[in-house]
Amino acid sequence: MSEQRKPAEEYVVIRHRPGYRLRRVIILVLCTVVAAAAGYAAGLAQGGFRFTSAEASNEQLEARVATLEANYREARQQLVSLERGKLIDEQALNQARKTIVDLETRAGALKSDLTFYKNIMAPSEASKGLQVDRFSLTTDRQAGVFNFKLVLTQVGNNKSYIAGVVAVNIIGVRGGEKEIIALRDLSQDIEALGVKFRFRYFQDVEGKLALPDGFEPLEVQVVAQADGRKSSQAERTFSWDDLTEK
């Protein structure tokens, strides 16, 4: 009798497929390699973009720095030019001011001279004859030494000469007491007690005077005496402070 198969028994039939497992491994490896290559390529692309952006930013910064340096050099040069121009302008302004002061001084002197000559040639009735026109002082380089100038005039009737002597005294205080010193005793330019004069219009008496130690000057007294047919006297007192305050 032949043997019967039991229905409960199962049979598993395994078909043999040569190389199937090997192909799966190869495909998996290829996928892994492709994925890695894609990631590497993406990384390179992103890194290259970042590098390119950083390089472009660096070039822009270098360009801005170069522009700023050029602007700084230009501004510095303009500042130097302005400082030089300011110095030149200040020098020109100071020179212009000095010129104006000199011109004003000369104009004042000319106006004073014009008035002086007008008074001599066309005087008022109250100021005719011998006059003590002015006495001036200017400081010298040496302490206590002054340059003096006395001007005598003949106002009105000056068709003929007028002659005489003029005396100058310095009035002051020394040792608490009043003292009068003749100009002759203070100046080597004056030899006599009275200085002789002879002129038609005016005459100047100039020289230097040196004050003695301890003497405090207060006033300058000038007395001019004309002799002969035009005999007359002119006297005038000047404050020392007024003479030396200029």
Coordinates of N, CA, C and O in Angstrom, one line a residue, residues 137 143-146 168-183 185-187 209-221 238-241 243-244:
L137 N 56.5 165.4 25.5 CA 57.5 164.5 26.0 C 57.3 163.1 25.4 O 56.1 162.7 25.3
A143 N 65.6 154.5 31.6 CA 64.6 154.9 32.6 C 64.9 156.3 33.1 O 66.0 156.6 33.4
G144 N 63.8 157.0 33.2 CA 63.9 158.4 33.7 C 64.4 159.4 32.7 O 64.7 160.6 33.1
V145 N 64.6 159.0 31.5 CA 65.1 159.9 30.4 C 64.0 160.1 29.4 O 63.3 159.2 29.0
F146 N 63.8 161.4 29.0 CA 62.7 161.8 28.1 C 63.2 162.7 27.0 O 64.2 163.4 27.2
V168 N 62.6 177.1 30.8 CA 61.8 175.9 31.1 C 62.2 175.4 32.5 O 63.4 175.1 32.7
N169 N 61.2 175.2 33.3 CA 61.5 174.7 34.7 C 60.6 173.5 34.9 O 59.4 173.5 34.5
I170 N 61.1 172.5 35.6 CA 60.4 171.3 36.0 C 60.1 171.4 37.5 O 61.0 171.5 38.3
I171 N 58.8 171.4 37.8 CA 58.4 171.6 39.2 C 57.9 170.2 39.7 O 57.2 169.5 39.0
G172 N 58.4 169.9 40.9 CA 58.1 168.6 41.4 C 58.4 168.5 42.9 O 58.5 169.5 43.6
V173 N 58.5 167.3 43.4 CA 58.7 167.0 44.8 C 59.8 166.1 45.0 O 59.9 165.1 44.3
R174 N 60.7 166.4 46.0 CA 61.8 165.4 46.4 C 62.0 165.5 47.9 O 62.1 166.6 48.4
G175 N 61.9 164.3 48.5 CA 62.1 164.3 50.0 C 60.9 165.0 50.7 O 61.1 165.5 51.8
G176 N 59.8 165.0 50.1 CA 58.6 165.6 50.7 C 58.5 167.1 50.6 O 57.6 167.7 51.1
E177 N 59.5 167.7 49.9 CA 59.5 169.1 49.7 C 59.4 169.5 48.2 O 59.9 168.8 47.3
K178 N 58.7 170.7 47.9 CA 58.6 171.2 46.6 C 60.0 171.6 46.1 O 60.8 172.2 46.8
E179 N 60.2 171.3 44.8 CA 61.5 171.7 44.2 C 61.3 172.1 42.7 O 60.5 171.5 42.0
I180 N 62.0 173.1 42.3 CA 62.0 173.6 41.0 C 63.4 173.4 40.3 O 64.4 174.0 40.9
I181 N 63.4 172.7 39.2 CA 64.7 172.4 38.6 C 64.7 173.0 37.2 O 63.8 172.8 36.4
A182 N 65.7 173.8 36.8 CA 65.8 174.4 35.5 C 66.1 173.3 34.5 O 66.8 172.4 34.8
L183 N 65.6 173.5 33.3 CA 65.8 172.5 32.2 C 67.3 172.4 32.0 O 67.8 171.3 31.6
D185 N 69.7 172.2 34.0 CA 70.3 171.3 35.0 C 69.8 169.8 34.7 O 70.4 168.9 35.4
L186 N 68.9 169.6 33.8 CA 68.4 168.2 33.5 C 68.8 167.8 32.1 O 68.7 166.6 31.8
S187 N 69.3 168.7 31.2 CA 69.5 168.4 29.9 C 70.9 168.9 29.4 O 71.3 170.0 29.7
L209 N 66.1 165.2 28.4 CA 66.2 165.5 29.9 C 66.2 164.2 30.7 O 65.5 163.3 30.4
A210 N 67.0 164.3 31.8 CA 67.0 163.1 32.7 C 66.7 163.5 34.1 O 67.2 164.5 34.6
L211 N 65.7 162.9 34.7 CA 65.2 163.2 36.0 C 66.2 162.7 37.1 O 66.7 161.5 36.9
P212 N 66.5 163.4 38.1 CA 67.3 162.9 39.2 C 66.6 161.9 40.0 O 65.4 161.8 40.1
D213 N 67.4 161.1 40.7 CA 66.8 160.0 41.6 C 66.0 160.7 42.7 O 66.4 161.7 43.3
G214 N 64.8 160.1 43.0 CA 64.0 160.6 44.1 C 63.1 161.8 43.8 O 62.4 162.3 44.6
F215 N 63.3 162.3 42.5 CA 62.5 163.5 42.1 C 61.2 163.1 41.4 O 61.3 162.3 40.5
E216 N 60.1 163.6 41.9 CA 58.8 163.3 41.3 C 58.3 164.5 40.6 O 57.8 165.4 41.2
P217 N 58.3 164.5 39.2 CA 57.8 165.7 38.5 C 56.3 165.9 38.5 O 55.6 164.9 38.5
L218 N 55.9 167.1 38.6 CA 54.4 167.4 38.6 C 54.0 168.3 37.5 O 53.0 168.0 36.9
E219 N 54.8 169.3 37.2 CA 54.5 170.3 36.1 C 55.7 170.7 35.4 O 56.8 170.6 35.8
V220 N 55.5 171.3 34.2 CA 56.5 171.9 33.3 C 56.0 173.3 33.1 O 55.0 173.6 32.5
Q221 N 56.9 174.3 33.5 CA 56.6 175.7 33.4 C 57.4 176.3 32.3 O 58.7 176.2 32.3
F238 N 52.3 173.1 31.9 CA 51.8 171.8 31.4 C 51.9 170.8 32.6 O 52.8 170.7 33.3
S239 N 50.8 169.9 32.7 CA 50.8 168.9 33.7 C 51.7 167.7 33.2 O 51.6 167.3 32.1
W240 N 52.6 167.2 34.1 CA 53.5 166.1 33.7 C 52.7 164.9 33.3 O 53.1 164.2 32.4
D241 N 51.6 164.6 34.1 CA 50.8 163.4 33.8 C 50.2 163.5 32.4 O 50.1 162.5 31.7
L243 N 51.4 165.1 29.9 CA 52.5 165.0 28.9 C 52.9 163.6 28.7 O 53.4 163.2 27.6
T244 N 52.8 162.7 29.7 CA 53.4 161.4 29.7 C 52.4 160.3 29.6 O 52.7 159.1 29.5

